[in-house]
Tab-separated table of C-alpha atoms in Angstrom:
chain	number	residue	atom	x	y	z
H	1	MET	CA	43.988	35.757	41.193
H	2	ARG	CA	42.896	32.925	38.793
H	3	GLU	CA	43.343	35.191	35.772
H	4	ALA	CA	46.957	36.057	37.212
H	5	LEU	CA	47.702	32.531	37.905
H	6	ILE	CA	46.662	31.693	34.169
H	7	ALA	CA	48.931	34.932	32.507
H	8	ALA	CA	51.720	33.659	34.533
H	9	ALA	CA	51.880	30.288	34.031
H	10	PHE	CA	51.634	30.779	30.087
H	11	ASP	CA	54.256	33.306	30.109
H	12	LEU	CA	56.497	30.715	31.976
H	13	PHE	CA	55.485	27.940	30.012
H	14	LEU	CA	56.054	29.810	26.691
H	15	GLU	CA	59.418	31.162	27.836
H	16	ARG	CA	60.926	28.177	29.534
H	17	GLY	CA	58.878	25.164	28.494
H	18	PHE	CA	56.213	23.704	30.137
H	19	GLU	CA	58.308	20.709	31.713
H	20	GLN	CA	60.620	23.297	32.936
H	21	THR	CA	58.125	25.317	34.891
H	22	THR	CA	57.015	24.320	38.283
H	23	VAL	CA	54.199	25.523	40.213
H	24	ASP	CA	56.551	27.250	42.706
H	25	ASP	CA	57.663	29.359	39.405
H	26	ILE	CA	53.865	30.248	38.381
H	27	VAL	CA	53.150	31.575	41.895
H	28	ALA	CA	56.584	33.400	42.166
H	29	GLN	CA	55.499	34.906	39.234
H	30	ALA	CA	52.026	35.638	40.061
H	31	GLY	CA	53.204	36.880	43.558
H	32	VAL	CA	50.496	34.536	45.483
H	33	GLY	CA	50.963	31.742	47.763
H	34	ARG	CA	51.238	28.115	46.668
H	35	ARG	CA	47.720	27.175	48.128
H	36	SER	CA	46.339	30.039	46.377
H	37	PHE	CA	47.277	28.063	43.144
H	38	PHE	CA	45.889	24.933	44.342
H	39	ARG	CA	42.501	26.526	45.320
H	40	TYR	CA	41.956	27.002	41.883
H	41	PHE	CA	43.886	24.193	39.902
H	42	PRO	CA	43.981	20.548	40.866
H	43	SER	CA	47.546	20.323	39.043
H	44	LYS	CA	49.771	22.392	36.290
H	45	GLU	CA	47.877	20.562	33.293
H	46	ASP	CA	44.546	22.013	34.522
H	47	VAL	CA	45.806	25.634	34.181
H	48	VAL	CA	46.434	25.017	30.595
H	49	PHE	CA	42.568	24.263	30.197
H	50	PRO	CA	41.245	26.643	32.798
H	51	ASP	CA	37.867	26.601	30.955
H	52	HIS	CA	37.056	23.013	30.293
H	53	GLU	CA	34.833	22.291	33.571
H	54	ARG	CA	32.609	25.455	33.503
H	55	CYS	CA	32.251	24.473	29.679
H	56	LEU	CA	31.315	20.602	30.780
H	57	LYS	CA	28.710	21.875	33.152
H	58	ASP	CA	27.311	24.372	30.564
H	59	MET	CA	27.180	21.666	28.012
H	60	THR	CA	25.254	19.265	30.437
H	61	ALA	CA	22.720	22.029	31.320
H	62	PHE	CA	22.350	22.599	28.000
H	63	LEU	CA	21.487	19.182	26.936
H	64	ASP	CA	19.350	18.833	30.013
H	65	ALA	CA	17.284	21.661	29.149
H	66	SER	CA	16.660	19.774	25.818
H	67	ALA	CA	12.838	19.557	24.391
H	68	ASP	CA	11.418	16.129	23.344
H	69	THR	CA	10.715	17.917	19.986
H	70	ASP	CA	14.447	18.797	19.550
H	71	ASP	CA	16.258	16.613	17.114
H	72	PRO	CA	18.770	14.997	19.386
H	73	VAL	CA	21.624	15.065	16.811
H	74	LEU	CA	21.199	18.667	16.071
H	75	ARG	CA	21.170	19.133	19.747
H	76	ALA	CA	24.502	17.256	20.537
H	77	CYS	CA	25.601	19.537	17.077
H	78	ASP	CA	24.883	22.508	19.096
H	79	ALA	CA	25.991	21.416	22.496
H	80	ALA	CA	29.665	21.092	20.717
H	81	ARG	CA	29.411	24.378	19.418
H	82	LEU	CA	29.865	25.531	23.050
H	83	VAL	CA	33.100	24.205	23.128
H	84	MET	CA	33.936	26.104	19.945
H	85	ARG	CA	32.674	29.488	21.296
H	86	MET	CA	34.841	29.010	24.622
H	87	TYR	CA	38.018	28.865	22.262
H	88	ALA	CA	36.861	31.441	19.732
H	89	GLU	CA	36.067	33.986	22.866
H	90	ASN	CA	39.853	33.929	23.508
H	91	PRO	CA	41.622	33.566	20.166
H	92	THR	CA	45.162	34.485	21.546
H	93	PHE	CA	44.998	32.586	24.353
H	94	SER	CA	43.608	29.443	22.294
H	95	VAL	CA	46.460	29.623	20.163
H	96	GLU	CA	48.893	29.742	22.023
H	97	ARG	CA	47.758	27.021	23.863
H	98	TYR	CA	47.624	24.993	20.859
H	99	ARG	CA	51.186	25.396	19.941
H	100	LEU	CA	51.910	24.902	23.705
H	101	THR	CA	50.099	21.419	23.515
H	102	LYS	CA	51.420	20.274	20.203
H	103	GLN	CA	55.180	20.596	21.918
H	104	VAL	CA	53.905	18.980	25.305
H	105	PRO	CA	53.218	15.192	24.955
H	106	GLY	CA	51.902	15.194	28.498
H	107	LEU	CA	49.364	18.006	27.603
H	108	ARG	CA	47.847	16.000	24.512
H	109	VAL	CA	47.428	13.262	26.588
H	110	TYR	CA	45.543	15.587	29.002
H	111	GLU	CA	43.508	17.155	26.335
H	112	LEU	CA	42.675	13.310	25.174
H	113	SER	CA	40.892	13.147	28.793
H	114	VAL	CA	39.136	16.527	28.640
H	115	VAL	CA	37.590	15.511	24.703
H	116	ARG	CA	36.577	12.170	25.948
H	117	SER	CA	34.562	13.806	28.672
H	118	TYR	CA	32.763	15.983	26.370
H	119	GLU	CA	32.168	12.527	24.214
H	120	ARG	CA	30.977	10.814	27.263
H	121	THR	CA	28.372	13.754	27.947
H	122	LEU	CA	27.278	13.703	24.473
H	123	ALA	CA	26.892	9.913	24.373
H	124	SER	CA	24.916	10.106	27.440
H	125	TYR	CA	22.530	12.331	26.538
H	126	LEU	CA	21.823	10.390	22.961
H	127	ARG	CA	21.454	7.187	24.636
H	128	ASP	CA	18.835	8.614	26.693
H	129	ARG	CA	17.175	10.004	23.497
H	130	PHE	CA	17.595	6.866	21.652
H	131	THR	CA	16.318	4.409	24.526
H	132	VAL	CA	13.175	3.210	21.985
H	133	ARG	CA	15.748	1.857	19.725
H	134	GLY	CA	17.225	-1.396	19.284
H	135	ASP	CA	20.457	0.050	18.369
H	136	GLY	CA	20.212	2.865	20.766
H	137	SER	CA	23.378	2.672	22.603
H	138	LEU	CA	25.872	2.114	19.659
H	139	ARG	CA	23.995	4.752	17.550
H	140	ALA	CA	24.626	7.134	20.467
H	141	GLU	CA	28.274	6.161	20.593
H	142	VAL	CA	28.931	6.430	17.017
H	143	ILE	CA	27.037	10.126	16.538
H	144	ALA	CA	28.897	11.363	19.822
H	145	ALA	CA	32.374	10.368	18.280
H	146	ALA	CA	31.561	11.904	14.770
H	147	VAL	CA	30.159	15.054	16.499
H	148	VAL	CA	33.363	15.499	18.519
H	149	ALA	CA	35.723	14.407	15.363
H	150	ALA	CA	33.724	16.922	13.082
H	151	HIS	CA	34.313	19.715	15.933
H	152	ASN	CA	37.704	18.911	16.334
H	153	HIS	CA	38.422	18.984	12.546
H	154	GLY	CA	37.073	22.498	12.371
H	155	LEU	CA	38.375	23.954	15.335
H	156	ARG	CA	41.895	22.764	14.472
H	157	ALA	CA	41.586	24.473	10.944
H	158	TRP	CA	40.331	27.540	12.888
H	159	LEU	CA	43.619	27.192	15.125
H	160	ARG	CA	45.757	27.101	12.174
H	161	THR	CA	44.474	30.417	11.026
H	162	ASP	CA	46.021	31.766	13.875
H	163	GLY	CA	42.461	32.303	15.317
H	164	ARG	CA	41.749	35.109	12.279
H	165	GLY	CA	39.270	32.925	10.453
H	166	ASP	CA	35.573	32.445	11.258
H	167	ALA	CA	35.235	29.580	14.268
H	168	ALA	CA	31.445	29.715	13.919
H	169	GLU	CA	31.659	28.917	10.207
H	170	MET	CA	34.550	26.560	9.852
H	171	VAL	CA	33.166	24.236	12.759
H	172	GLY	CA	29.432	24.781	12.049
H	173	SER	CA	30.151	23.414	8.409
H	174	ALA	CA	31.925	20.337	9.982
H	175	LEU	CA	29.008	19.917	12.062
H	176	ASP	CA	26.356	20.137	9.737
H	177	TYR	CA	28.329	17.667	7.521
H	178	VAL	CA	27.805	14.936	10.426
H	179	ALA	CA	24.202	16.204	10.873
H	180	GLY	CA	23.518	15.552	7.333
H	181	ALA	CA	24.464	12.238	7.928
H	182	TRP	CA	22.671	11.100	10.698
H	183	THR	CA	19.183	13.216	10.195
H	184	SER	CA	16.755	12.763	7.707
H	185	GLY	CA	16.835	14.209	3.922
H	186	GLN	CA	20.483	15.980	4.010
H	187	SER	CA	23.438	13.955	2.213
H	188	PRO	CA	26.971	13.352	4.030
H	189	GLY	CA	28.685	13.760	0.769
H	190	ALA	CA	27.210	16.636	-1.118
H	191	ALA	CA	29.266	19.173	0.106
H	192	GLY	CA	29.941	21.169	-3.131
H	193	PRO	CA	29.781	21.079	-7.036
H	194	GLU	CA	33.723	20.002	-7.191
H	195	GLU	CA	33.013	16.938	-5.755
H	196	GLU	CA	33.557	13.347	-7.243
H	197	ASP	CA	30.938	11.411	-5.695
H	198	ASP	CA	28.031	13.770	-5.530
H	199	VAL	CA	25.536	11.941	-3.909
H	200	VAL	CA	21.895	12.289	-2.376
H	201	VAL	CA	20.989	10.410	0.574
H	202	VAL	CA	17.356	9.936	1.492
H	203	ILE	CA	16.405	8.369	5.085
H	204	THR	CA	12.710	7.389	4.685
H	205	LYS	CA	10.269	5.130	7.008
H	206	ARG	CA	9.863	1.534	5.564
H	207	HIS	CA	5.936	1.678	4.558
H	208	THR	CA	6.180	4.838	3.293
H	209	PRO	CA	4.202	5.197	0.079
H	210	MET	CA	6.469	5.150	-2.963
H	211	TRP	CA	4.992	8.628	-4.030
H	212	ARG	CA	6.398	10.411	-0.675
H	213	VAL	CA	9.430	8.587	-1.276
H	214	VAL	CA	9.975	10.046	-4.786
H	215	ARG	CA	8.786	13.308	-3.636
H	216	GLU	CA	11.529	13.466	-0.871
H	217	VAL	CA	14.348	12.575	-3.160
H	218	GLU	CA	13.290	15.195	-5.749
H	219	ALA	CA	13.273	17.574	-2.739
H	220	GLY	CA	16.691	16.577	-1.732
H	221	LEU	CA	17.952	16.610	-5.571
H	222	GLN	CA	16.610	20.121	-6.041
H	223	GLY	CA	17.838	20.908	-2.178
H	224	GLU	CA	21.383	22.403	-3.464
Z	1	MET	CA	61.289	-13.149	29.995
Z	2	ARG	CA	58.611	-11.014	28.261
Z	3	GLU	CA	55.677	-12.986	29.051
Z	4	ALA	CA	57.129	-13.647	32.612
Z	5	LEU	CA	57.332	-10.201	33.305
Z	6	ILE	CA	53.660	-9.536	31.952
Z	7	ALA	CA	52.299	-12.585	34.442
Z	8	ALA	CA	54.321	-11.027	37.300
Z	9	ALA	CA	53.035	-7.545	36.875
Z	10	PHE	CA	49.228	-8.762	36.535
Z	11	ASP	CA	49.666	-10.847	39.593
Z	12	LEU	CA	50.951	-7.946	41.697
Z	13	PHE	CA	48.339	-5.577	39.992
Z	14	LEU	CA	45.347	-7.404	40.870
Z	15	GLU	CA	46.735	-8.493	44.177
Z	16	ARG	CA	47.882	-4.867	45.461
Z	17	GLY	CA	46.861	-2.565	42.740
Z	18	PHE	CA	48.368	-0.873	40.026
Z	19	GLU	CA	49.615	2.253	41.889
Z	20	GLN	CA	50.837	0.030	45.217
Z	21	THR	CA	53.080	-1.940	42.503
Z	22	THR	CA	56.633	-0.551	41.570
Z	23	VAL	CA	58.865	-1.969	38.790
Z	24	ASP	CA	61.144	-3.029	41.386
Z	25	ASP	CA	58.217	-5.513	42.836
Z	26	ILE	CA	57.768	-6.735	39.591
Z	27	VAL	CA	61.154	-7.766	38.478
Z	28	ALA	CA	61.379	-9.352	41.996
Z	29	GLN	CA	58.293	-11.586	41.447
Z	30	ALA	CA	59.416	-12.562	37.882
Z	31	GLY	CA	63.178	-12.928	39.296
Z	32	VAL	CA	64.829	-10.825	36.785
Z	33	GLY	CA	66.763	-7.687	36.854
Z	34	ARG	CA	65.526	-4.424	36.436
Z	35	ARG	CA	67.190	-3.560	33.179
Z	36	SER	CA	65.409	-6.451	31.575
Z	37	PHE	CA	62.235	-4.793	32.457
Z	38	PHE	CA	62.698	-1.521	30.733
Z	39	ARG	CA	64.498	-3.785	27.622
Z	40	TYR	CA	60.828	-4.652	26.919
Z	41	PHE	CA	58.652	-2.057	28.392
Z	42	PRO	CA	59.172	1.999	28.668
Z	43	SER	CA	57.167	2.275	31.961
Z	44	LYS	CA	54.822	0.487	33.735
Z	45	GLU	CA	51.729	1.058	31.914
Z	46	ASP	CA	53.176	-0.218	28.886
Z	47	VAL	CA	53.314	-4.035	30.778
Z	48	VAL	CA	49.020	-3.441	30.853
Z	49	PHE	CA	49.104	-3.030	26.962
Z	50	PRO	CA	51.750	-5.149	25.875
Z	51	ASP	CA	50.535	-5.953	22.350
Z	52	HIS	CA	49.270	-2.647	21.103
Z	53	GLU	CA	52.457	-1.591	19.403
Z	54	ARG	CA	52.577	-4.707	17.444
Z	55	CYS	CA	48.849	-4.593	16.772
Z	56	LEU	CA	49.432	-0.787	15.639
Z	57	LYS	CA	52.025	-2.038	13.222
Z	58	ASP	CA	49.992	-4.748	11.856
Z	59	MET	CA	47.270	-2.226	11.163
Z	60	THR	CA	49.478	-0.029	9.385
Z	61	ALA	CA	50.945	-2.924	7.078
Z	62	PHE	CA	47.272	-4.097	6.345
Z	63	LEU	CA	46.176	-0.689	5.177
Z	64	ASP	CA	49.316	-0.324	3.381
Z	65	ALA	CA	48.246	-3.293	1.522
Z	66	SER	CA	45.064	-2.392	0.535
Z	67	ALA	CA	44.208	-2.472	-2.940
Z	68	ASP	CA	42.939	0.546	-5.369
Z	69	THR	CA	39.599	-1.567	-5.908
Z	70	ASP	CA	38.875	-2.040	-1.922
Z	71	ASP	CA	36.136	-0.096	-0.213
Z	72	PRO	CA	38.053	2.505	1.942
Z	73	VAL	CA	35.085	2.466	4.705
Z	74	LEU	CA	35.089	-1.673	4.662
Z	75	ARG	CA	38.865	-1.625	4.725
Z	76	ALA	CA	39.085	0.691	7.485
Z	77	CYS	CA	36.525	-1.608	9.535
Z	78	ASP	CA	38.652	-5.010	8.649
Z	79	ALA	CA	41.748	-3.063	9.981
Z	80	ALA	CA	39.910	-2.403	13.261
Z	81	ARG	CA	39.070	-5.972	13.712
Z	82	LEU	CA	42.629	-6.637	14.089
Z	83	VAL	CA	42.584	-4.762	17.268
Z	84	MET	CA	39.391	-7.349	18.384
Z	85	ARG	CA	41.375	-10.171	17.328
Z	86	MET	CA	44.437	-9.170	19.462
Z	87	TYR	CA	41.696	-9.067	22.472
Z	88	ALA	CA	40.103	-12.100	21.571
Z	89	GLU	CA	43.276	-14.165	21.223
Z	90	ASN	CA	43.522	-13.938	25.127
Z	91	PRO	CA	40.139	-13.607	26.894
Z	92	THR	CA	41.449	-14.025	30.518
Z	93	PHE	CA	43.991	-11.594	30.196
Z	94	SER	CA	41.730	-9.028	28.127
Z	95	VAL	CA	38.742	-9.407	30.887
Z	96	GLU	CA	41.395	-8.627	33.736
Z	97	ARG	CA	43.047	-6.058	32.187
Z	98	TYR	CA	39.256	-4.355	31.442
Z	99	ARG	CA	38.846	-4.762	35.241
Z	100	LEU	CA	42.040	-3.401	36.166
Z	101	THR	CA	41.734	-0.374	33.782
Z	102	LYS	CA	38.268	0.632	35.188
Z	103	GLN	CA	40.046	1.095	38.751
Z	104	VAL	CA	43.052	3.087	37.562
Z	105	PRO	CA	42.446	6.613	36.258
Z	106	GLY	CA	46.083	6.732	34.758
Z	107	LEU	CA	45.496	3.608	32.985
Z	108	ARG	CA	42.267	4.792	31.553
Z	109	VAL	CA	44.111	7.803	30.183
Z	110	TYR	CA	47.075	5.659	29.018
Z	111	GLU	CA	44.039	4.012	27.248
Z	112	LEU	CA	42.662	6.990	25.587
Z	113	SER	CA	46.454	7.460	24.019
Z	114	VAL	CA	46.400	3.999	22.362
Z	115	VAL	CA	42.939	4.357	21.080
Z	116	ARG	CA	43.766	7.731	19.418
Z	117	SER	CA	46.948	6.407	18.019
Z	118	TYR	CA	44.399	3.674	16.345
Z	119	GLU	CA	41.837	6.402	15.208
Z	120	ARG	CA	44.902	8.507	13.923
Z	121	THR	CA	46.188	5.625	11.496
Z	122	LEU	CA	42.757	4.885	10.069
Z	123	ALA	CA	42.226	8.342	9.334
Z	124	SER	CA	45.529	8.958	7.634
Z	125	TYR	CA	44.390	5.934	5.694
Z	126	LEU	CA	41.179	7.312	4.798
Z	127	ARG	CA	42.699	10.697	4.234
Z	128	ASP	CA	45.069	9.007	1.354
Z	129	ARG	CA	42.023	7.401	-0.066
Z	130	PHE	CA	39.543	10.542	0.031
Z	131	THR	CA	41.858	13.024	-1.808
Z	132	VAL	CA	40.174	13.449	-4.619
Z	133	ARG	CA	37.262	14.561	-2.653
Z	134	GLY	CA	36.569	18.251	-1.195
Z	135	ASP	CA	35.495	16.954	1.807
Z	136	GLY	CA	38.105	14.188	2.181
Z	137	SER	CA	39.714	14.765	5.400
Z	138	LEU	CA	36.934	16.011	7.555
Z	139	ARG	CA	35.243	12.660	6.001
Z	140	ALA	CA	38.391	10.637	7.048
Z	141	GLU	CA	38.439	11.933	10.337
Z	142	VAL	CA	34.614	11.517	11.195
Z	143	ILE	CA	34.721	7.845	9.917
Z	144	ALA	CA	37.597	6.973	11.725
Z	145	ALA	CA	35.991	8.144	15.046
Z	146	ALA	CA	32.994	6.365	14.059
Z	147	VAL	CA	34.759	2.921	13.180
Z	148	VAL	CA	36.653	3.263	16.570
Z	149	ALA	CA	33.493	4.165	18.320
Z	150	ALA	CA	31.631	1.081	16.886
Z	151	HIS	CA	34.789	-1.206	17.608
Z	152	ASN	CA	34.878	-0.143	21.253
Z	153	HIS	CA	31.335	-0.099	21.544
Z	154	GLY	CA	30.969	-4.029	20.571
Z	155	LEU	CA	34.533	-4.785	22.384
Z	156	ARG	CA	33.207	-3.431	25.781
Z	157	ALA	CA	29.792	-5.613	25.414
Z	158	TRP	CA	32.133	-8.405	24.801
Z	159	LEU	CA	34.490	-7.971	27.830
Z	160	ARG	CA	31.328	-7.427	29.603
Z	161	THR	CA	30.381	-11.113	28.771
Z	162	ASP	CA	34.042	-12.007	30.509
Z	163	GLY	CA	35.346	-13.079	27.425
Z	164	ARG	CA	32.261	-15.907	26.759
Z	165	GLY	CA	30.586	-14.057	23.897
Z	166	ASP	CA	31.405	-14.145	20.409
Z	167	ALA	CA	34.113	-11.337	19.696
Z	168	ALA	CA	34.186	-11.433	15.947
Z	169	GLU	CA	30.148	-11.185	16.071
Z	170	MET	CA	29.852	-8.583	18.720
Z	171	VAL	CA	32.255	-6.230	17.354
Z	172	GLY	CA	31.598	-7.448	13.664
Z	173	SER	CA	27.932	-5.946	13.994
Z	174	ALA	CA	29.224	-2.896	15.496
Z	175	LEU	CA	31.247	-2.283	12.430
Z	176	ASP	CA	28.640	-3.205	10.047
Z	177	TYR	CA	26.663	-0.621	11.233
Z	178	VAL	CA	29.181	2.143	10.647
Z	179	ALA	CA	29.917	0.510	7.257
Z	180	GLY	CA	26.099	0.877	6.474
Z	181	ALA	CA	25.868	4.390	7.324
Z	182	TRP	CA	29.070	5.402	5.013
Z	183	THR	CA	28.945	2.650	2.157
Z	184	SER	CA	26.121	3.285	-0.393
Z	185	GLY	CA	22.858	1.028	-0.260
Z	186	GLN	CA	22.826	-0.100	3.194
Z	187	SER	CA	20.922	1.612	6.407
Z	188	PRO	CA	22.230	2.709	9.214
Z	189	GLY	CA	19.115	2.758	11.085
Z	190	ALA	CA	17.653	-0.772	9.721
Z	191	ALA	CA	19.327	-3.297	12.237
Z	192	GLY	CA	16.043	-5.557	13.099
Z	193	PRO	CA	12.405	-5.878	12.993
Z	194	GLU	CA	11.875	-4.764	16.597
Z	195	GLU	CA	13.013	-1.472	15.879
Z	196	GLU	CA	10.647	1.487	16.473
Z	197	ASP	CA	12.185	3.875	13.514
Z	198	ASP	CA	12.317	1.333	10.683
Z	199	VAL	CA	14.041	3.323	8.315
Z	200	VAL	CA	15.125	2.806	4.764
Z	201	VAL	CA	18.347	4.560	3.449
Z	202	VAL	CA	18.795	5.357	-0.024
Z	203	ILE	CA	22.233	6.963	-1.453
Z	204	THR	CA	22.288	7.714	-4.983
Z	205	LYS	CA	24.142	9.938	-7.260
Z	206	ARG	CA	22.777	13.296	-8.174
Z	207	HIS	CA	21.821	13.107	-12.021
Z	208	THR	CA	20.507	9.689	-11.451
Z	209	PRO	CA	17.195	9.516	-13.371
Z	210	MET	CA	14.206	8.859	-11.271
Z	211	TRP	CA	13.670	5.485	-12.112
Z	212	ARG	CA	16.471	4.267	-10.992
Z	213	VAL	CA	16.026	5.884	-7.856
Z	214	VAL	CA	12.800	4.541	-7.455
Z	215	ARG	CA	14.198	1.078	-8.512
Z	216	GLU	CA	16.944	1.515	-5.644
Z	217	VAL	CA	14.143	2.565	-3.051
Z	218	GLU	CA	12.049	-0.494	-3.988
Z	219	ALA	CA	15.105	-2.804	-3.529
Z	220	GLY	CA	15.918	-1.216	-0.406
Z	221	LEU	CA	12.081	-1.760	0.740
Z	222	GLN	CA	12.342	-5.393	0.115
Z	223	GLY	CA	15.765	-5.973	1.171
Z	224	GLU	CA	14.816	-7.479	4.661
């Protein structure tokens, strides 16, 4: 029933346009009653993003299951990968939705609120993990925003391949970029030999002996 | 006329609630005709954020006037300060709006689209400045998101002081944090001596001789 409603809605949205399609049109096409629609979807917008609620729950559960030994930034990146996988599971649907969303301002706004809910979930997790830091709250918000931006950058690149590219690789390399900037020993700038500003970033604790710093720098220089 | 409409709208929003107030109520309170309202504001939501359109234009002009010698990340941070100043110019209005927005889901969604338009403007500027880099587009999106997140973190902290704090200082220190993470020689983690994870970040070009790296690390360790 739920799948039939989603399929009917997308057929109509692509055929007539989102604004021109009513909930009555969708239920007539799916051959079910109006009440059935609202049992599954609070609004017409929700049928366009049917799996985000489940994905947000999965993300929350994944973050709640984080061990103290997990690097918080890497864990947040892994949590973002859950969203990528939801898109990659159904490339045709994801690409159709991408095209539809580009055409309908109301859906873009709805999508912003979906994206914001992921960002808040990541920020909340990071804030808990950074409580010992004086800058914990700010750091959590900034890293959550960076993770979401990188994820979306990789995801859009994948959607532009019409879902034919490797979503895990495209989103993964974008997330690695952020992880590199906010975890130790990796460089946010060093993505390849063609780069102009080929830099190495070393993050070390104050009071670390100089010989250890040098060893870390050398490891960073040889790392790629 | 425009100011009178904004004042009338806010009186009614705070008294009756946003949803319960119609455009007809606002024009009756302001003593003007309905057409006058729509001459200034496309919708009821727009009257809540009356200065964002101007601010977005100011930001675009400020970024267009950037010199090649400007550090792009610092310029983007300065552009974000224009938004902070718009809020700080009128603390009472900004604080009232903050309270109103927290209560009205429709306004929060509208605000998300406003925030997103600033983020796109910053990302577009950074992308142009980073074209020589292989990772330019990703870097632009990530830094724009980080700048916006930091700005909003500082702004919310200021709004929570009921506009009595120093907005320039609160937003400025949050932006400095991001600038420190993405420009050379500064540390995103080193905000003060009370921190647990007191770290030093050294960013250096690959192929830099080790003695120069050591000198930079030493300078970083002594820097604070």
